[in-house]
PDB file of C-alpha atoms and ligand atoms in Angstrom:
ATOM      1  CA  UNK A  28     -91.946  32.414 174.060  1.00 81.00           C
ATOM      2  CA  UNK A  29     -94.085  33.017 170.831  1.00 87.00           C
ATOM      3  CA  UNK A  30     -97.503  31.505 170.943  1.00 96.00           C
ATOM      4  CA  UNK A  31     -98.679  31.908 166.961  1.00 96.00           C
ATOM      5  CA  UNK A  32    -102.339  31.873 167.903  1.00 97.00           C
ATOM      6  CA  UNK A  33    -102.442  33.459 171.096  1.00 98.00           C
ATOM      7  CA  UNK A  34    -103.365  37.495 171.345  1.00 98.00           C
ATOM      8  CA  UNK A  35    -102.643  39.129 174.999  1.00 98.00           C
ATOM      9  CA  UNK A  36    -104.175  42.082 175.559  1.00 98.00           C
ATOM     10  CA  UNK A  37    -102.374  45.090 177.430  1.00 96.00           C
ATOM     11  CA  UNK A  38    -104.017  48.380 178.439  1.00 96.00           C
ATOM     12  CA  UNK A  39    -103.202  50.244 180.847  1.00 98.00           C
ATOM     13  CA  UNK A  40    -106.897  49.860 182.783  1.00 97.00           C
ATOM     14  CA  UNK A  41    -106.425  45.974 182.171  1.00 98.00           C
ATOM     15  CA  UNK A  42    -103.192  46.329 184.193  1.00 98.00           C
ATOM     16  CA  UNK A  43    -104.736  47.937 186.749  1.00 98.00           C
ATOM     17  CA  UNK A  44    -107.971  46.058 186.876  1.00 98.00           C
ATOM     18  CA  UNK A  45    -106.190  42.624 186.766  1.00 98.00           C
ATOM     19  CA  UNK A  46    -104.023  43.414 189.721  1.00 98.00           C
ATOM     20  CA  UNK A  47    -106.407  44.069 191.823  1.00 98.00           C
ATOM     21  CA  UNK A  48    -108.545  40.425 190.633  1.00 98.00           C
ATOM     22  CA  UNK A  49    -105.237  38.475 191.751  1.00 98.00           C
ATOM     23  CA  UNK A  50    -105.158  40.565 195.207  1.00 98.00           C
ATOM     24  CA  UNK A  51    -105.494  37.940 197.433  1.00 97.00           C
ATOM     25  CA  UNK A  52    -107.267  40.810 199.713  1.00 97.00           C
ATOM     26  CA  UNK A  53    -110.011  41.926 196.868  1.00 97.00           C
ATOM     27  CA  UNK A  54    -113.471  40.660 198.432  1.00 97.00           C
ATOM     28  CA  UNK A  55    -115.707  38.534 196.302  1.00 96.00           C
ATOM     29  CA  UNK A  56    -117.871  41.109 195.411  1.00 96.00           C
ATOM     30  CA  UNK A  57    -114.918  43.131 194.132  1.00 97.00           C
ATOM     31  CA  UNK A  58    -113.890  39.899 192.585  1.00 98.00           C
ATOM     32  CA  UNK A  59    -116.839  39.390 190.233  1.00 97.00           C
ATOM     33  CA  UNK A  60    -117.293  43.001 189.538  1.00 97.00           C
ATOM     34  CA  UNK A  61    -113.667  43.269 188.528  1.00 98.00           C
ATOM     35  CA  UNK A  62    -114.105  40.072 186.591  1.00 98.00           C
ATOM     36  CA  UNK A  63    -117.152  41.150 184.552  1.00 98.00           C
ATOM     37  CA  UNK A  64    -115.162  44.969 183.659  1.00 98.00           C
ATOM     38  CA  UNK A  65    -112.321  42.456 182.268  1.00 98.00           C
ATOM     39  CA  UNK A  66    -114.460  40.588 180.083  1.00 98.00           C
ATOM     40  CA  UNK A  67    -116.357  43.882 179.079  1.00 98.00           C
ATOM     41  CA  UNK A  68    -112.753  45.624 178.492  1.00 97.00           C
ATOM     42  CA  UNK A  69    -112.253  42.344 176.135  1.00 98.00           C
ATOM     43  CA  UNK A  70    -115.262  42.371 174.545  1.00 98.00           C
ATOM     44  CA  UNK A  71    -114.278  45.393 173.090  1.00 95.00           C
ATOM     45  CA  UNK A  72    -110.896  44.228 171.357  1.00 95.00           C
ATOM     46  CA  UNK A  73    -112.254  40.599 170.293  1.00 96.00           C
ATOM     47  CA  UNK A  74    -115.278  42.470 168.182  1.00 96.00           C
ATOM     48  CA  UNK A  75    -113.219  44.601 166.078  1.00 94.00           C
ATOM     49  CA  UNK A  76    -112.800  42.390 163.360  1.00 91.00           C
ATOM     50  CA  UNK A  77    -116.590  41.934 163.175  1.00 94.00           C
ATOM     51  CA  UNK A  78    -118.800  42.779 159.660  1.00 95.00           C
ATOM     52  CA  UNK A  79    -121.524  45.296 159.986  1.00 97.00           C
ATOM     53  CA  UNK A  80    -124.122  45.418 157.394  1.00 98.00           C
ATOM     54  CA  UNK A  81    -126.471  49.054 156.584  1.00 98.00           C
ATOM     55  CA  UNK A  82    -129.105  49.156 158.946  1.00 98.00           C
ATOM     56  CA  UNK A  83    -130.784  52.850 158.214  1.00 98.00           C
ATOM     57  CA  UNK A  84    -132.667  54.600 160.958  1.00 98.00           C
ATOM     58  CA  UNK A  85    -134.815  57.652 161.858  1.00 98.00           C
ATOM     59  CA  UNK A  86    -132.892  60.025 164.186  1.00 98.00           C
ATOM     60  CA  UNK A  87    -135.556  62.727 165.472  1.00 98.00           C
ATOM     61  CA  UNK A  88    -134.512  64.805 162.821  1.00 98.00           C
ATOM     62  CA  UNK A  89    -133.564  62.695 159.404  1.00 98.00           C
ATOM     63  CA  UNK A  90    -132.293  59.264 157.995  1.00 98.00           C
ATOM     64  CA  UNK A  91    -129.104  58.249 159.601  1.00 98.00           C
ATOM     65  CA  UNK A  92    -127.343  55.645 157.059  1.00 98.00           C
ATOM     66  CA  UNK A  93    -126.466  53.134 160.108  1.00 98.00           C
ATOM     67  CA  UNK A  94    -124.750  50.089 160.730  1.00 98.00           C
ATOM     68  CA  UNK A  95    -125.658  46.650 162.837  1.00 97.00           C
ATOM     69  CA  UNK A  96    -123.068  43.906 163.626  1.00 96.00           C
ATOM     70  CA  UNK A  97    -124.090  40.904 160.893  1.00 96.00           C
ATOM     71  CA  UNK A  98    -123.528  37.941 162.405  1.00 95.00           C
ATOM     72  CA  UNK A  99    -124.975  36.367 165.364  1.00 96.00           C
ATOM     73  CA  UNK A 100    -122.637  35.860 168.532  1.00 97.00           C
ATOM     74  CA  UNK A 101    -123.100  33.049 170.917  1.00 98.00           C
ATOM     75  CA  UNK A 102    -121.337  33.423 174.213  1.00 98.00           C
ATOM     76  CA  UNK A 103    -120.198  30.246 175.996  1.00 98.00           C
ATOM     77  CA  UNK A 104    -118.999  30.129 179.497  1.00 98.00           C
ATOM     78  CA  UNK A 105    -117.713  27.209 181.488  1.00 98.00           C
ATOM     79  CA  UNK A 106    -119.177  26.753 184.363  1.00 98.00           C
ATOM     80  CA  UNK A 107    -118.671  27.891 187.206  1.00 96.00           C
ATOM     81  CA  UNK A 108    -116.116  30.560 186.662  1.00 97.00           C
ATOM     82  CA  UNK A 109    -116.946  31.421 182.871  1.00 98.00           C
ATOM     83  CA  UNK A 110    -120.134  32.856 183.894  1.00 98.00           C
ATOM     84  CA  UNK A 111    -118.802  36.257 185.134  1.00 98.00           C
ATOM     85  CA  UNK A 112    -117.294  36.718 182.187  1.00 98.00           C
ATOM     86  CA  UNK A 113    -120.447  35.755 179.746  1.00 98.00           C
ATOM     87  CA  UNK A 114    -122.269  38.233 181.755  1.00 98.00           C
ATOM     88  CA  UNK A 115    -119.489  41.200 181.092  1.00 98.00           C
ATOM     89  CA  UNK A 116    -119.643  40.092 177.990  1.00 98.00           C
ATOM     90  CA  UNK A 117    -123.191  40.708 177.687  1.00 98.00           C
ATOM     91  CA  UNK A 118    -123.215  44.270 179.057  1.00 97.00           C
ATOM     92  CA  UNK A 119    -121.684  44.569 175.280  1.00 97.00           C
ATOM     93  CA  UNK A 120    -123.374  42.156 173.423  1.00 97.00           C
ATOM     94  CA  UNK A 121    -127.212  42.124 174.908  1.00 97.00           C
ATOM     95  CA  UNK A 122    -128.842  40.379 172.090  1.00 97.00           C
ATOM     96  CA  UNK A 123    -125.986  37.418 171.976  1.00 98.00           C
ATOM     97  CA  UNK A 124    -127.159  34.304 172.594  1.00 98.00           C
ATOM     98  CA  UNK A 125    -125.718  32.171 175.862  1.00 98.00           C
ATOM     99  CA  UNK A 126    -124.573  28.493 175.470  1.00 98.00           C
ATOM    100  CA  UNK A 127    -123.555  26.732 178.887  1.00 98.00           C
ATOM    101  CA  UNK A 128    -120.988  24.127 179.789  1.00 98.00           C
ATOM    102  CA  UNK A 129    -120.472  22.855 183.306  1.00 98.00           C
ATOM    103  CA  UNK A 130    -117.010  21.069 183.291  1.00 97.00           C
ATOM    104  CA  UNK A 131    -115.346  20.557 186.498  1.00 93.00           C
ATOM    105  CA  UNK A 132    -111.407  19.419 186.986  1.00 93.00           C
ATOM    106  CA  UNK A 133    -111.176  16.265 188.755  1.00 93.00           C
ATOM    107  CA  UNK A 134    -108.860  17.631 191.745  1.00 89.00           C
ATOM    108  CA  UNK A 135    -106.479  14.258 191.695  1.00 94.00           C
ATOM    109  CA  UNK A 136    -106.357  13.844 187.889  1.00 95.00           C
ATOM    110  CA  UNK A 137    -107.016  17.119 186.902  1.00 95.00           C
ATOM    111  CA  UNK A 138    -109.038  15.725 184.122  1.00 96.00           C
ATOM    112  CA  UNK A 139    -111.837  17.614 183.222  1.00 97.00           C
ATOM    113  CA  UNK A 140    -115.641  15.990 183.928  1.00 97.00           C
ATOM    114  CA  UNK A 141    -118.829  16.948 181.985  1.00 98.00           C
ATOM    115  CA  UNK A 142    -122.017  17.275 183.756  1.00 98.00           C
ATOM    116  CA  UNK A 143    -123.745  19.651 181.393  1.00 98.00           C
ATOM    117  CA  UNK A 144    -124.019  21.204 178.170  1.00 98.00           C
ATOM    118  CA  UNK A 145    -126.485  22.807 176.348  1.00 98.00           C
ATOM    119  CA  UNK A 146    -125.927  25.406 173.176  1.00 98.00           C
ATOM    120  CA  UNK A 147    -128.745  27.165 171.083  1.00 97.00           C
ATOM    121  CA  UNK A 148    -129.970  25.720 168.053  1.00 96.00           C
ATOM    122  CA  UNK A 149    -128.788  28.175 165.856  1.00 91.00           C
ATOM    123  CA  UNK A 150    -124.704  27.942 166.962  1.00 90.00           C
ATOM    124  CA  UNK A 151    -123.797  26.739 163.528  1.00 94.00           C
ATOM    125  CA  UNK A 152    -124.493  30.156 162.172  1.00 91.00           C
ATOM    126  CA  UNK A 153    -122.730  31.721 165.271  1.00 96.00           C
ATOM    127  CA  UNK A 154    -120.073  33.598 166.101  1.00 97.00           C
ATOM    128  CA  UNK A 155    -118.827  31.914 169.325  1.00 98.00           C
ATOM    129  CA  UNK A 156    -117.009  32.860 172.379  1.00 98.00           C
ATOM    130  CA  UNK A 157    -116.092  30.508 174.706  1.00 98.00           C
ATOM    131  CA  UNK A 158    -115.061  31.662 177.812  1.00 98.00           C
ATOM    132  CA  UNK A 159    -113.341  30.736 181.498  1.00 98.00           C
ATOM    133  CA  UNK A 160    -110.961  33.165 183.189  1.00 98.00           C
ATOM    134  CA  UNK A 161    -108.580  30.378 183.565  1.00 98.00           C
ATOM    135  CA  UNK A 162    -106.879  28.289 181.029  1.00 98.00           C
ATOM    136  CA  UNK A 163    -104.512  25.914 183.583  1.00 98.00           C
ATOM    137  CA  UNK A 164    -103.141  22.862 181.834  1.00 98.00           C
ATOM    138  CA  UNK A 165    -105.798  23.361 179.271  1.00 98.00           C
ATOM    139  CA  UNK A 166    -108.211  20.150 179.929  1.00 98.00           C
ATOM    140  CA  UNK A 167    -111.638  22.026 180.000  1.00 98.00           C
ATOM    141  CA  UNK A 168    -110.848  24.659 177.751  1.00 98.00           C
ATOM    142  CA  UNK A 169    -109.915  21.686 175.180  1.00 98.00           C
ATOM    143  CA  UNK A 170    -112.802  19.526 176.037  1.00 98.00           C
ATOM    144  CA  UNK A 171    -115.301  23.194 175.917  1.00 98.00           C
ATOM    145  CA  UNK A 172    -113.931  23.487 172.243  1.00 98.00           C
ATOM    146  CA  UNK A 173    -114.612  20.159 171.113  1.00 98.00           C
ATOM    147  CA  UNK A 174    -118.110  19.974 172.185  1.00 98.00           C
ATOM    148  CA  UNK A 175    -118.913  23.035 170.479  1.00 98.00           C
ATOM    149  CA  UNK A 176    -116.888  22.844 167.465  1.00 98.00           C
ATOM    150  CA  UNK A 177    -119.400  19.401 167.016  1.00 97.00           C
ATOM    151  CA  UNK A 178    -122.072  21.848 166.253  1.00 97.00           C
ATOM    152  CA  UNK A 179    -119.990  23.533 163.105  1.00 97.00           C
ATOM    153  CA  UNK A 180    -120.176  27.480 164.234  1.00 98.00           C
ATOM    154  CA  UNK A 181    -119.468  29.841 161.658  1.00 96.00           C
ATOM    155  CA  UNK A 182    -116.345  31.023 163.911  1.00 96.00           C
ATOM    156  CA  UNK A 183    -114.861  29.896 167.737  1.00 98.00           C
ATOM    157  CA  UNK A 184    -112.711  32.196 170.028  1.00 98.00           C
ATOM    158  CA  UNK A 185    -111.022  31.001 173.136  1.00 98.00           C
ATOM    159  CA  UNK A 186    -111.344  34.107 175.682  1.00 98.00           C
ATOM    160  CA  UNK A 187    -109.448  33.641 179.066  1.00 98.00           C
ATOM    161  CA  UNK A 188    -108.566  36.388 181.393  1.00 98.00           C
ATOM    162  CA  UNK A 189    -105.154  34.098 182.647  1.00 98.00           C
ATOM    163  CA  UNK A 190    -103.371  31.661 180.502  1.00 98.00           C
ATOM    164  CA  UNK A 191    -100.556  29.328 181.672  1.00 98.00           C
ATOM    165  CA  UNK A 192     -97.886  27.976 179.008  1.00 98.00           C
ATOM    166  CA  UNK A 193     -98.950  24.503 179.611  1.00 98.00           C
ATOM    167  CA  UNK A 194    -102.436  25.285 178.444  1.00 98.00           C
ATOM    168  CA  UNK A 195    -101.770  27.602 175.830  1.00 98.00           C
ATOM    169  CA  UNK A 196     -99.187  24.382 174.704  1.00 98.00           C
ATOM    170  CA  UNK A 197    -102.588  21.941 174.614  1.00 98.00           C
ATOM    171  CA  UNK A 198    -104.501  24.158 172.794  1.00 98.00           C
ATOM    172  CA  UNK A 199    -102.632  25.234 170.359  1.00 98.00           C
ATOM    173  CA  UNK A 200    -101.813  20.750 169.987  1.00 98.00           C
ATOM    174  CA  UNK A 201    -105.473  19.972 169.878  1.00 98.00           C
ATOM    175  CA  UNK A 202    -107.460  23.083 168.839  1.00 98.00           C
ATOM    176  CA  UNK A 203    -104.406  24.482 166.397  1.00 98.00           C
ATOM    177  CA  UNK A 204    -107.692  26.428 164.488  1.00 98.00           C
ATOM    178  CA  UNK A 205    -108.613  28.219 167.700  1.00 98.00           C
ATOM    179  CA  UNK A 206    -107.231  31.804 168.645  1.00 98.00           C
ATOM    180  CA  UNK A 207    -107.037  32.047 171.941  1.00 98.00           C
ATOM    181  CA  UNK A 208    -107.319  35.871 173.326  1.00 98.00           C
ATOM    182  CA  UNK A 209    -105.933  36.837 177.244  1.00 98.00           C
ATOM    183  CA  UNK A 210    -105.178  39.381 179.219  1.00 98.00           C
ATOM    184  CA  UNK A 211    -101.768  38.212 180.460  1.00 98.00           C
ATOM    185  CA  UNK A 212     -99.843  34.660 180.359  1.00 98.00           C
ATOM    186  CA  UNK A 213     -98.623  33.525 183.209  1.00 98.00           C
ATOM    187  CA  UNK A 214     -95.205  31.778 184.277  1.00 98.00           C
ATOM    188  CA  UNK A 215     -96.294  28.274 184.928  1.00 98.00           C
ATOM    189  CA  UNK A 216     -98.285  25.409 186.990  1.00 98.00           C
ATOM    190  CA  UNK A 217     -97.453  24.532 190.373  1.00 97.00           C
ATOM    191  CA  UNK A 218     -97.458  20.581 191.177  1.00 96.00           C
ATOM    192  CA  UNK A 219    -101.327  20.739 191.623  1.00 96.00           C
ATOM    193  CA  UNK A 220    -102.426  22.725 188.260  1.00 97.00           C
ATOM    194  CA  UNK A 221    -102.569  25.896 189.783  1.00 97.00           C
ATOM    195  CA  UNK A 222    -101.252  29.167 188.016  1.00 98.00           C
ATOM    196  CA  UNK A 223     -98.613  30.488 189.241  1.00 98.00           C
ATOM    197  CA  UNK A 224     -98.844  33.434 190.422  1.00 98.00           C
ATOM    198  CA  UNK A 225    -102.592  33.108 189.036  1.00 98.00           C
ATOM    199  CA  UNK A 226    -105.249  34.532 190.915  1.00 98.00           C
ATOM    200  CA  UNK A 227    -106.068  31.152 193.214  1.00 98.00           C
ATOM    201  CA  UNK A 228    -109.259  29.294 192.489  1.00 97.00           C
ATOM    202  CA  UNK A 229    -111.823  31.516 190.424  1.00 98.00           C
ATOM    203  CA  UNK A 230    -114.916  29.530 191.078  1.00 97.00           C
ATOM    204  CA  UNK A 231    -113.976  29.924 194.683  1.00 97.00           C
ATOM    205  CA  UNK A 232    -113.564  33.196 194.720  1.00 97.00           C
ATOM    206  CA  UNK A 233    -115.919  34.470 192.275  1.00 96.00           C
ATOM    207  CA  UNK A 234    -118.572  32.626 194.571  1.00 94.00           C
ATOM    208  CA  UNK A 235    -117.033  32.718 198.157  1.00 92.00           C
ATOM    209  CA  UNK A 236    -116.875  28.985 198.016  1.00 93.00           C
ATOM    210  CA  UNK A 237    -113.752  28.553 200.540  1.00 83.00           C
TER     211      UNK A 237
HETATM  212  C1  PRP B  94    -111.383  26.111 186.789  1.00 63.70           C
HETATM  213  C2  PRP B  94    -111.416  27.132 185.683  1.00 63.70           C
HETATM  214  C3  PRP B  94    -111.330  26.279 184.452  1.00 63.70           C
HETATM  215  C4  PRP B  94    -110.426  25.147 184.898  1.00 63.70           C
HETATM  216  C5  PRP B  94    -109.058  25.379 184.340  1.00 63.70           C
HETATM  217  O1  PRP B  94    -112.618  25.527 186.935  1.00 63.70           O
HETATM  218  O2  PRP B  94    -112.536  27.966 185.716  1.00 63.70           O
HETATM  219  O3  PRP B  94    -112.576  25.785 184.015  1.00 63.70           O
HETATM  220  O4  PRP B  94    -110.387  25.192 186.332  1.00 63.70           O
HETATM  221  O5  PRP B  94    -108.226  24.326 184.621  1.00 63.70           O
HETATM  222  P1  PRP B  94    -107.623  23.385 183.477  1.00 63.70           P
HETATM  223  O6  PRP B  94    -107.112  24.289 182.401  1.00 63.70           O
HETATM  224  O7  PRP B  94    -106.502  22.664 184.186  1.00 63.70           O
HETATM  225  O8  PRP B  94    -108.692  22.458 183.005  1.00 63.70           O
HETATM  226  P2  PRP B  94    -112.908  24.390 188.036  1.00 63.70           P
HETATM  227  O9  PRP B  94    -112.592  23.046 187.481  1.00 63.70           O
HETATM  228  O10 PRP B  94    -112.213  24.763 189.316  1.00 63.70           O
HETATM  229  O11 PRP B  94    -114.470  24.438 188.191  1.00 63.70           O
HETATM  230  P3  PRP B  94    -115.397  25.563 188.838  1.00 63.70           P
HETATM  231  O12 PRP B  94    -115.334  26.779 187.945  1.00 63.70           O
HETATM  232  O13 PRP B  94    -116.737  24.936 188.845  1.00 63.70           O
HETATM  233  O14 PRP B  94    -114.880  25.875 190.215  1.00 63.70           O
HETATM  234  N1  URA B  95    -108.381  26.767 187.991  1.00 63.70           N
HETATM  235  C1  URA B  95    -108.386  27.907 188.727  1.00 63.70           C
HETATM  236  O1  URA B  95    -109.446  28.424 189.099  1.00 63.70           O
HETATM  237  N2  URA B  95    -107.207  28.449 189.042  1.00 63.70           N
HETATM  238  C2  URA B  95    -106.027  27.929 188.651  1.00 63.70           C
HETATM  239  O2  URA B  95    -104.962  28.495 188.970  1.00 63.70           O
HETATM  240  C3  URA B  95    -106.064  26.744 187.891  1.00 63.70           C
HETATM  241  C4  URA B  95    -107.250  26.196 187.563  1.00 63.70           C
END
């Protein structure tokens, strides 16, 4: 299947890295570690696009004719799971800003439900990331994107580390401006939203939750 909008991303370390996430075996402490590389590993593919403008500086010896990136980046996770991610992300980025959105699925619907949100000031001149490992049937990462597209950001990325068809499917329905960016898509949902073969439930296992 071609998805027009989605980019995976394949590297050999990303292979590696992402089989042992889904390892049902991998402790959570290897878990979030593993989780944060990934982003980091992203990070550095989702930026290449990105201006630079002169930024001259004194090396101990003479001028160096530098560069700094030009716009300002906003990372957004969704809580809970997103927030390994923003902080891999931020081992990259230090001086992006952080945005948060707690969303969590309603386990019988599997509708998402808002209980927080709060973005900096200055998102409509931002570069944005939003970011969850797992895009499922594509509820929060749809309802994520619509409360930040309300503040008008200069651009919006959809950064996932797992995407399912059926959410990729949503997303590309109701955010068909939005690239989305993964590291693998998967084969489908089971009966409960789960990802099949997925990695289980990330907020659980990022946080030893169950
Ligand atoms: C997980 C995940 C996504 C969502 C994906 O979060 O981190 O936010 O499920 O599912 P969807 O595409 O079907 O909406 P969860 O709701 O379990 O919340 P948590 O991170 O707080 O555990
Ligand atoms: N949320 C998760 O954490 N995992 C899934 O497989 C689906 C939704």
């Amino acid at each position: 299947m071609n998805y027009p909008n989605v980019q995976v991303l394949d590297h050999p370390l990303i292979r590696h890295k992402l089989t042992l996430l889904r390892n049902r075996n991998t402790t959570h402490r290897d878990f979030r570690q593993l989780a944060e590389e990934l982003a980091g590993l992203m990070t550095y593919e989702v930026c290449r696009n990105m201006q630079t403008r002169p930024h001259p500086v004194e090396t101990p010896l003479e001028l160096y004719e530098g560069q700094e990136l030009e716009n300002e980046v906003t990372i957004v996770p969704v809580l809970r799971a997103g927030l390994v991610m923003a902080q891999g992300m931020l081992d990259m980025i230090p001086h992006a800003k952080v945005g948060h959105i707690g969303l969590f699925r309603d386990e019988n619907t599997l509708q998402p439900v808002q209980y927080y949100c709060k973005l900096p000031a200055s998102t409509p001149g931002s570069d944005v990331f939003v970011v969850d490992p797992m895009l499922a049937t594509g509820g929060s990462a749809s309802k994520a994107l619509s409360l930040v597209k309300e503040r008008h950001p200069r651009s919006i990325l959809f950064c996932c580390i797992i995407a399912a068809p059926e959410g990729i499917q949503v997303l590309e329905r109701e955010h068909p401006d939005v690239k989305i960016v993964t590291l693998e898509i998967d084969r489908e949902l089971n009966e409960y939203g789960y990802i099949l073969p997925g990695l289980g439930d990330a907020g659980d296992r990022i946080y030893g939750t169950k």
